[in-house]
PDB file of C-alpha atoms in Angstrom:
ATOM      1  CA  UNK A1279      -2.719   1.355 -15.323  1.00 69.00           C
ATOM      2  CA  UNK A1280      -3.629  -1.686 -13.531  1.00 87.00           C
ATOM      3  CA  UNK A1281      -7.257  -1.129 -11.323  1.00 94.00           C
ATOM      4  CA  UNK A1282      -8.642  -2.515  -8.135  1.00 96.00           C
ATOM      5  CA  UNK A1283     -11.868  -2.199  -6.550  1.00 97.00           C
ATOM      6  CA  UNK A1284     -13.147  -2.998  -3.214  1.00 98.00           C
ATOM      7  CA  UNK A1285     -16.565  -3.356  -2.298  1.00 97.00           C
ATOM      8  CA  UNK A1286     -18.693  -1.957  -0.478  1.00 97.00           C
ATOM      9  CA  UNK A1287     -16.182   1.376   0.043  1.00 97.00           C
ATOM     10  CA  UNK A1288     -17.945   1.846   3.743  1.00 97.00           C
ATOM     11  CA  UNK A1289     -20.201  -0.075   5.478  1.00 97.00           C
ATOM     12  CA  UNK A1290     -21.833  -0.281   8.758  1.00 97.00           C
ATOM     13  CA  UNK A1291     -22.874  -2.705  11.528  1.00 96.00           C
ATOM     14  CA  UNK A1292     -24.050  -3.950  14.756  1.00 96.00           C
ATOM     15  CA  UNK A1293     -21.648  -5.626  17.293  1.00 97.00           C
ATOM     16  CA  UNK A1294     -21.445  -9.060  16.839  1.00 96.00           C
ATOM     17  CA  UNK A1295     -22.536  -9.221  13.039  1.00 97.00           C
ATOM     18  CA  UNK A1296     -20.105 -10.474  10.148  1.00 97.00           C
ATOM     19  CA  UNK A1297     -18.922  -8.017   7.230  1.00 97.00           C
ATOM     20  CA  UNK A1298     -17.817  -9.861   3.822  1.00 97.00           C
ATOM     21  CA  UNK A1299     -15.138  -7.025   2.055  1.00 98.00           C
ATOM     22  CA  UNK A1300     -14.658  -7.951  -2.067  1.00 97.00           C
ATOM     23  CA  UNK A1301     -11.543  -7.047  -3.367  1.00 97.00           C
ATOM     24  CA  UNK A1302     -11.075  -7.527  -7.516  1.00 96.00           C
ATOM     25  CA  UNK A1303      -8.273  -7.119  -9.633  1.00 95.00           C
ATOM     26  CA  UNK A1304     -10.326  -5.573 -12.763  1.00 95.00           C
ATOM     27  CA  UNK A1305      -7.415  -5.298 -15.597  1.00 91.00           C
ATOM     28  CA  UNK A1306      -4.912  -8.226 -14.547  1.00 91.00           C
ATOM     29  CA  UNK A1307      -4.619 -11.571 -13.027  1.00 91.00           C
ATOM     30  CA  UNK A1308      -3.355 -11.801  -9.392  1.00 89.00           C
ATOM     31  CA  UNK A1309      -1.832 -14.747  -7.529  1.00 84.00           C
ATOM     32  CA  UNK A1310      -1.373 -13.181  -4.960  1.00 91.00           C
ATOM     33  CA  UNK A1311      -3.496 -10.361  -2.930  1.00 94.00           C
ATOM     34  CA  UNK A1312      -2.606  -8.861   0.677  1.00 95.00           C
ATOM     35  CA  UNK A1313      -5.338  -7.266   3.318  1.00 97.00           C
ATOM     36  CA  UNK A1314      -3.704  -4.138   5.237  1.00 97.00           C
ATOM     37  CA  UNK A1315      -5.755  -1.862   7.931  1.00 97.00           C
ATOM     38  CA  UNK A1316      -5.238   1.293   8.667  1.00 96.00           C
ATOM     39  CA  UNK A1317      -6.039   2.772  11.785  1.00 95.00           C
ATOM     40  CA  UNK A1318      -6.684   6.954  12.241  1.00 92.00           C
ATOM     41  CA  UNK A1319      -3.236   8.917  11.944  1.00 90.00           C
ATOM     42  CA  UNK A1320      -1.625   5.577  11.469  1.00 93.00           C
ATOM     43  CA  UNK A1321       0.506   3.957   8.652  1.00 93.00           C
ATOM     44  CA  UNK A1322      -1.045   0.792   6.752  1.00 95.00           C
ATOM     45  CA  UNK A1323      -0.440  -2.798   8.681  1.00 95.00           C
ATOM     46  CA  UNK A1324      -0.532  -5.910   6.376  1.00 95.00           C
ATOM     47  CA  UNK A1325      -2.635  -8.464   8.093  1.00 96.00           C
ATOM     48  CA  UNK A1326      -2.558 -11.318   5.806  1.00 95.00           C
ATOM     49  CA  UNK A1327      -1.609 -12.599   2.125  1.00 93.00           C
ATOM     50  CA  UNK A1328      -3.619 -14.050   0.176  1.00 90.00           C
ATOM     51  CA  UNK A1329      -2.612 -16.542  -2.849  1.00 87.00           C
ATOM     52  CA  UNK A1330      -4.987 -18.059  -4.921  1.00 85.00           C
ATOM     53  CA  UNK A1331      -6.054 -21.819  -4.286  1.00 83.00           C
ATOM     54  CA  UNK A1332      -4.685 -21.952  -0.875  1.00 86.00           C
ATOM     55  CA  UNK A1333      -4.372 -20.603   2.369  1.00 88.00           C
ATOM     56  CA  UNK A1334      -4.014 -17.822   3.088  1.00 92.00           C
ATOM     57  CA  UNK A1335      -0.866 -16.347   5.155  1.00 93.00           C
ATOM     58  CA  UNK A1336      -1.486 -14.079   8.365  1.00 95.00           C
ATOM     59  CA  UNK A1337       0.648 -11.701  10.151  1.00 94.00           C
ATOM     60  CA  UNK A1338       2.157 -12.150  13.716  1.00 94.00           C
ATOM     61  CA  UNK A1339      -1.580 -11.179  15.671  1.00 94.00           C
ATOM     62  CA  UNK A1340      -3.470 -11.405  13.493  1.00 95.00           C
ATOM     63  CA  UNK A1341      -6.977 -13.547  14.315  1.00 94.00           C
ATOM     64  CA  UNK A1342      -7.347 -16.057  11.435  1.00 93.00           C
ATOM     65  CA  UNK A1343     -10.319 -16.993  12.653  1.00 95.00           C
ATOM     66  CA  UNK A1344     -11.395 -14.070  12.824  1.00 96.00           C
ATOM     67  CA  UNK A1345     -10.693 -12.631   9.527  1.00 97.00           C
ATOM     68  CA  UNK A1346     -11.800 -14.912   7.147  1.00 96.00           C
ATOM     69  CA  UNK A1347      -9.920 -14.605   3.898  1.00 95.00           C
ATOM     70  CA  UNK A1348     -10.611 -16.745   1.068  1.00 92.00           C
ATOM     71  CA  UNK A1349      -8.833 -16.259  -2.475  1.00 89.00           C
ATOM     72  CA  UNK A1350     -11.134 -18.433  -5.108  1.00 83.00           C
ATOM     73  CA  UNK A1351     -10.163 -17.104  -8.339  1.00 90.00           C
ATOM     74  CA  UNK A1352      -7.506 -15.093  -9.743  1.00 90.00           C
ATOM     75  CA  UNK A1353      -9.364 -11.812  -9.460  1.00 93.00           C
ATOM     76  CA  UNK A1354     -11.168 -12.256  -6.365  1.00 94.00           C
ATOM     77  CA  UNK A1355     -10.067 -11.971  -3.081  1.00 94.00           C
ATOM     78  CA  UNK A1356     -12.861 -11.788  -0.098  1.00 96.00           C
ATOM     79  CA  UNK A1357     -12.011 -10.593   3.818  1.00 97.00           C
ATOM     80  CA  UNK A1358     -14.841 -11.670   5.932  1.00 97.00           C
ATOM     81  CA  UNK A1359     -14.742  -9.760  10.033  1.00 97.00           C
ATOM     82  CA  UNK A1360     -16.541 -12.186  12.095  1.00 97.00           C
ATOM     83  CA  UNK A1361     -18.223 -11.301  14.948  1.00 96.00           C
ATOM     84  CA  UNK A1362     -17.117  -7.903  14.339  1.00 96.00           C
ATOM     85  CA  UNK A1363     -16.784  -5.593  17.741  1.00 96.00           C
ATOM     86  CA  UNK A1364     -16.595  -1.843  17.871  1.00 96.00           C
ATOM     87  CA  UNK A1365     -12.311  -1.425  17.865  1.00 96.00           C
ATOM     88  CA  UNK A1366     -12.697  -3.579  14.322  1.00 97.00           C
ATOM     89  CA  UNK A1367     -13.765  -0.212  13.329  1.00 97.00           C
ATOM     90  CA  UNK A1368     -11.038   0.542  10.534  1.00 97.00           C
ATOM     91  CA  UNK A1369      -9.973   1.613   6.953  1.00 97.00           C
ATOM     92  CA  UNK A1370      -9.599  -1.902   5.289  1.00 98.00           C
ATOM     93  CA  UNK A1371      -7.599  -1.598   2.170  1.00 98.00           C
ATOM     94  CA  UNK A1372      -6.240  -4.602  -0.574  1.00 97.00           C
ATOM     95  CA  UNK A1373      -3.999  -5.112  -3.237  1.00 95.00           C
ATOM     96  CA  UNK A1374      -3.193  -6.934  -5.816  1.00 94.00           C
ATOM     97  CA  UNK A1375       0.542  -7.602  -7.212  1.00 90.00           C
ATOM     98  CA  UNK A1376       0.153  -7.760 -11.038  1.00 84.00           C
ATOM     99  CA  UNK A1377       2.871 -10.724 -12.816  1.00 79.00           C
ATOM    100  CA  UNK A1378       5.880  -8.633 -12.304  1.00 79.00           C
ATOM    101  CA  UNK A1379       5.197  -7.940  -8.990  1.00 78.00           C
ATOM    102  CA  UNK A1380       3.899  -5.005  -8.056  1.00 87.00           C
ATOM    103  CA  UNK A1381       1.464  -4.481  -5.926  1.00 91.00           C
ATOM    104  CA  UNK A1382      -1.616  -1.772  -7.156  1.00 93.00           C
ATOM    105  CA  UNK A1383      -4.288  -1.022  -4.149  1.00 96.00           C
ATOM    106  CA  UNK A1384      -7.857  -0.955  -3.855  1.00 97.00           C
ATOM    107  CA  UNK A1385      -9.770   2.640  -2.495  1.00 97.00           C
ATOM    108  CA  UNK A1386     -10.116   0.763   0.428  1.00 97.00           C
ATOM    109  CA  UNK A1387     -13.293   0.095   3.308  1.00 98.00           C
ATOM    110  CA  UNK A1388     -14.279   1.696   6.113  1.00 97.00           C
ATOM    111  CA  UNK A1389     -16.073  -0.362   8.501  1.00 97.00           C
ATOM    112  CA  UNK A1390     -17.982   1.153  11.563  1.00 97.00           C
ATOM    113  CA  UNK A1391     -18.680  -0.868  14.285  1.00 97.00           C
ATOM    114  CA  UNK A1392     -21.607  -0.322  16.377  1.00 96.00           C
TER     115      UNK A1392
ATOM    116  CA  UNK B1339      13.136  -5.862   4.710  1.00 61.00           C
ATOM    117  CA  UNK B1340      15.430  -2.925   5.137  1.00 68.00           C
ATOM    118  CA  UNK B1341      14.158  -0.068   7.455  1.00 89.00           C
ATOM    119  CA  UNK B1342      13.798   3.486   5.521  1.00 94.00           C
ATOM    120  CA  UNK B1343      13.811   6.801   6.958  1.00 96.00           C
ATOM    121  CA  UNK B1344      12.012   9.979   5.374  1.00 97.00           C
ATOM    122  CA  UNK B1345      11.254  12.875   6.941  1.00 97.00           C
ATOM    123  CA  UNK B1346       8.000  13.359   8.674  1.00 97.00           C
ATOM    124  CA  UNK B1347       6.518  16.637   6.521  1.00 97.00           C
ATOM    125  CA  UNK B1348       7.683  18.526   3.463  1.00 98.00           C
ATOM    126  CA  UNK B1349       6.182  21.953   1.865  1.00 97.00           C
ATOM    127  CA  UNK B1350       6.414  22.848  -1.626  1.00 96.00           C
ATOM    128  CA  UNK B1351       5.072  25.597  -3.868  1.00 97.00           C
ATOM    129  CA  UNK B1352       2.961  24.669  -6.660  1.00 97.00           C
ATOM    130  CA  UNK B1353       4.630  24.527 -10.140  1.00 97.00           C
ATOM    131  CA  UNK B1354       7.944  24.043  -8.437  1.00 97.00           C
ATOM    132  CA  UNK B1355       9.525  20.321  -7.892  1.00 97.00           C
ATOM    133  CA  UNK B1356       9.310  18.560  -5.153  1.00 98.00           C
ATOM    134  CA  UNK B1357      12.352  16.539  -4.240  1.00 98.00           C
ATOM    135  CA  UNK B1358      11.612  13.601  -1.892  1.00 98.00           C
ATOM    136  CA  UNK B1359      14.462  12.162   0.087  1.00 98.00           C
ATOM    137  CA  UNK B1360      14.850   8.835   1.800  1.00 97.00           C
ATOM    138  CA  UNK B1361      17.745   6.974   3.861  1.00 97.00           C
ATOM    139  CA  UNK B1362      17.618   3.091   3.293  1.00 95.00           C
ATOM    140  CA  UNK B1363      21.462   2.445   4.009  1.00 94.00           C
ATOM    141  CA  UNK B1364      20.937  -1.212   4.917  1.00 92.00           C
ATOM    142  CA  UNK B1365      19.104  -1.962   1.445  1.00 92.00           C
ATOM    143  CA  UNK B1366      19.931  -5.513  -0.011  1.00 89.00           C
ATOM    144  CA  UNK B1367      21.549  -6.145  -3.287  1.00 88.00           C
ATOM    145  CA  UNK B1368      17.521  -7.577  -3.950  1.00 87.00           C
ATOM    146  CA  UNK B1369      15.792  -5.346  -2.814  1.00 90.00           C
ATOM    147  CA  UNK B1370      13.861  -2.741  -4.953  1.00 92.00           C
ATOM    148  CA  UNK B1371      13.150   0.737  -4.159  1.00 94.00           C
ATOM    149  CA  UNK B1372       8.992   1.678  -3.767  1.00 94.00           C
ATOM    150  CA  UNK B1373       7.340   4.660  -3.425  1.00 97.00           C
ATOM    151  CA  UNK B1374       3.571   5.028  -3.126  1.00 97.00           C
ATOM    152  CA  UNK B1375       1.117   8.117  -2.146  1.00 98.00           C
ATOM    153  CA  UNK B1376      -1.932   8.140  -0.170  1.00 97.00           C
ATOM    154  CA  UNK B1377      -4.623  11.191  -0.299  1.00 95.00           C
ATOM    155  CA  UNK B1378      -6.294  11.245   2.564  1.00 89.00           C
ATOM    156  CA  UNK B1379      -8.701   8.383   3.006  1.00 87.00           C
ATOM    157  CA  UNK B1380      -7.927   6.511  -0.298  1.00 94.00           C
ATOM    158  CA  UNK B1381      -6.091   3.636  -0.593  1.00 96.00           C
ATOM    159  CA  UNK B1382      -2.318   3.852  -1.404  1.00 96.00           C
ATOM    160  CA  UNK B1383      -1.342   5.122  -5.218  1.00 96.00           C
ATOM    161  CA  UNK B1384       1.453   2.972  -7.005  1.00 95.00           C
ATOM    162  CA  UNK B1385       4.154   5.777  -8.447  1.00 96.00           C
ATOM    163  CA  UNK B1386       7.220   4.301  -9.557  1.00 95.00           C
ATOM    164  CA  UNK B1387       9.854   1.776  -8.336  1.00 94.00           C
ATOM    165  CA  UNK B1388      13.439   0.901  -9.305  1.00 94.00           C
ATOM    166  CA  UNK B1389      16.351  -1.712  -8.395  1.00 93.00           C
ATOM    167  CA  UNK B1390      19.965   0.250  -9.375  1.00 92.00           C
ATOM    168  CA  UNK B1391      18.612   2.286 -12.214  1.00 91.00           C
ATOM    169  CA  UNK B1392      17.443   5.641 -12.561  1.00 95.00           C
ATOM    170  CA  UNK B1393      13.758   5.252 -13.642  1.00 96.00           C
ATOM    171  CA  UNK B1394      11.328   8.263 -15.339  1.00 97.00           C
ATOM    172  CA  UNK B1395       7.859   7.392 -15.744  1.00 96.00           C
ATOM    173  CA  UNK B1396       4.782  10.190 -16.403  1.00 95.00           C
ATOM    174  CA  UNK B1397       4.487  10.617 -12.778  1.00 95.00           C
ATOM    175  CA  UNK B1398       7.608  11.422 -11.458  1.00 97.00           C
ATOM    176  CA  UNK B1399      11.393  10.278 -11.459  1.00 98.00           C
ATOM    177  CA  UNK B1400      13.582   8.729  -9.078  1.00 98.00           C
ATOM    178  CA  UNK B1401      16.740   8.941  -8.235  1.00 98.00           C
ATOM    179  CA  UNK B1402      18.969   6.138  -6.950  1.00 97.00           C
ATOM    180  CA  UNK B1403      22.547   6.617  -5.368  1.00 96.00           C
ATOM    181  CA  UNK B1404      25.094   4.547  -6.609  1.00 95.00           C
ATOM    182  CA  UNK B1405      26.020   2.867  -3.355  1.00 95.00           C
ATOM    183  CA  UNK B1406      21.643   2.482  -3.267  1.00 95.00           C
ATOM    184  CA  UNK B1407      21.791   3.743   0.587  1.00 96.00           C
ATOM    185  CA  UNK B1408      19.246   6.589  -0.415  1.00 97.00           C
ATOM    186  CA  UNK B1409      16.611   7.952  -3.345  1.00 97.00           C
ATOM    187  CA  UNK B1410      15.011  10.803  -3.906  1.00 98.00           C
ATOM    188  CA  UNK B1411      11.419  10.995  -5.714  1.00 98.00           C
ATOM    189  CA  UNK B1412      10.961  13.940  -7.897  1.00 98.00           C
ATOM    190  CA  UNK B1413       7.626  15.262  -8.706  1.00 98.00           C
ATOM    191  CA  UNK B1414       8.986  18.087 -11.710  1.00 97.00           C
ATOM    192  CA  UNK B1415       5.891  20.514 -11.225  1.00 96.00           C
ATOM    193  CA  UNK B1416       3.912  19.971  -8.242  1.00 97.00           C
ATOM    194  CA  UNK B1417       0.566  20.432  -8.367  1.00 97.00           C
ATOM    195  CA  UNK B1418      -2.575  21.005  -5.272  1.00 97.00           C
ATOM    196  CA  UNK B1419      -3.375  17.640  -5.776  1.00 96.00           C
ATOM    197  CA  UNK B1420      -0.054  16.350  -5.247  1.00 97.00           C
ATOM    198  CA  UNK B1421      -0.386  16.870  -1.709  1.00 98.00           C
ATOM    199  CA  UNK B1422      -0.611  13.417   0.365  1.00 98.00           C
ATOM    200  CA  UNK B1423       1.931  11.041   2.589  1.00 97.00           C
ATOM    201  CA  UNK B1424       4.381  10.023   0.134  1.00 98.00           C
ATOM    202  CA  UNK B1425       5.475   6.392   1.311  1.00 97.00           C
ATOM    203  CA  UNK B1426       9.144   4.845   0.768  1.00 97.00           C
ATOM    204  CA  UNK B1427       9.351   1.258   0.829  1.00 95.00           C
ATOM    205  CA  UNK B1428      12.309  -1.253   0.104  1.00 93.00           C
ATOM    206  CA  UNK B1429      11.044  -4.903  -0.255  1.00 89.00           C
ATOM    207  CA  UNK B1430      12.395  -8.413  -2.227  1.00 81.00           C
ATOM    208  CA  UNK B1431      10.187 -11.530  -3.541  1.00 68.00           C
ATOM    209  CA  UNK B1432      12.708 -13.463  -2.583  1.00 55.00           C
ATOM    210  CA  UNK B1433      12.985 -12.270   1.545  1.00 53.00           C
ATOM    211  CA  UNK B1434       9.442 -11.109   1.592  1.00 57.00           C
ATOM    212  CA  UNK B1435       7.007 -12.408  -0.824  1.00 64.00           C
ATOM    213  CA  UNK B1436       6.656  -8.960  -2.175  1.00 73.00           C
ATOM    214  CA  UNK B1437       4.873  -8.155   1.394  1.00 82.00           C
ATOM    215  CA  UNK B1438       4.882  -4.021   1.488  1.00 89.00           C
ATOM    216  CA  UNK B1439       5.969  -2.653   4.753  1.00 89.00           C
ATOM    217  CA  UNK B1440       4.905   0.573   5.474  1.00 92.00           C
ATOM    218  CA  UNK B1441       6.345   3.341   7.480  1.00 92.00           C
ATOM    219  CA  UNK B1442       5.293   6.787   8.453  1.00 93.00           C
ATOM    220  CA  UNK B1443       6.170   8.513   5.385  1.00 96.00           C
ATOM    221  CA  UNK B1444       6.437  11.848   4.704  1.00 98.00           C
ATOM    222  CA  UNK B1445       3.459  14.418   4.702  1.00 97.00           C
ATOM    223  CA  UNK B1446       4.026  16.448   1.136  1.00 98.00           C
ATOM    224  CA  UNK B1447       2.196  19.709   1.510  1.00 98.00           C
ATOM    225  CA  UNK B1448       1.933  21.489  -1.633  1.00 98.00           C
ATOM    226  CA  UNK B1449       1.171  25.385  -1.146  1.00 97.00           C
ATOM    227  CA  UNK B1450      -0.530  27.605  -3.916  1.00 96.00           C
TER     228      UNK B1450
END
């Protein structure tokens, strides 16, 4: 079946530094990746989509500033928390949609904020 | 996307099916059918999706009504390790871009 990884799988960091999350689609091609975060006891939220060569596409409050996403090559997508502040503490998890369109996910991040 | 509705927890008894139900009566002619797992603290588990069709794969099976307003999942011999939120998710390419929205899910407790 079709495998993605994240990197690192937890990291973490002082208030105010910036955390770079790697998200690869190891088996398959993807145009297209999405970002969710998962909160404790809570379901996933999508934060952005990511396509490759452009863009990328945020949800309604979402920062875009703030989380940096950048989609360079067909199995590479990077999320970069700027500034990152204790409640960005989270389970960051990706996924990649393989050419008929569905969507395989990564074992996901979990960031600590100090 | 259409809204689903599952119920919050399930139990089951290991080596027996599980049957999972969901409501999605205001499904799109579109719109396909999802349904992913997640163990705790791992990212979400891809198990099988379908559009009208009944579909079988070596995970489990899923059953479609024929008016598509609900499915069940079907896991033929649960197992310990089966036990995780079992997510139900209806979504098009051409409405949403393929963007997943999740809901609560159900909690699938498998008991030895």
């Amino acid at each position: 079946g079709a495998v993605v990884s994240q990197h690192p799988s937890w990291v973490i960091c002082k208030s105010g530094t910036s955390v770079k999350i790697e998200c690869r689609s190891l088996d398959f091609q993807a145009t297209t990746m999405f970002w969710y975060r998962q909160f404790p006891k809570q379901s996933l939220m999508l934060m952005a989509t990511s396509n490759e060569g452009s863009k990328a596409t945020y949800e309604q409050g979402v920062e875009k500033d703030k989380f940096l996403i950048n989609h360079a090559s067909l199995t590479l997508s990077t999320l970069t928390v700027t500034s990152a502040h204790p409640e960005d503490s989270s389970f960051y998890i990706c996924s990649a949609r393989d050419r008929i369109r569905t969507q395989y996910f990564g074992p996901g991040t979990r960031l600590t904020v100090l | 996307d259409a809204k689903t509705t599952q119920p919050p927890s399930m139990d089951c008894a290991e080596g027996r099916a599980a049957n999972l139900p969901c409501n999605h009566s205001t499904i799109s002619g579109n719109e396909y059918v999802y349904w992913y797992r997640q163990i705790h603290s791992q990212g979400p588990q891809y198990i099988i999706h379908g559009l009208k069709n009944n579909e079988t794969n070596e995970m489990a099976s899923l059953i479609i009504t024929e008016d598509r307003k609900s499915s069940t999942l079907i896991l033929p011999h649960a197992t310990l390790r089966d036990t995780a939120v079992y997510y139900c998710i209806v979504s098009a390419d051409e409405t949403s871009g393929s963007r997943l929205t999740f809901g609560e899910g159900t909690q699938l407790t498998v008991n030895p």
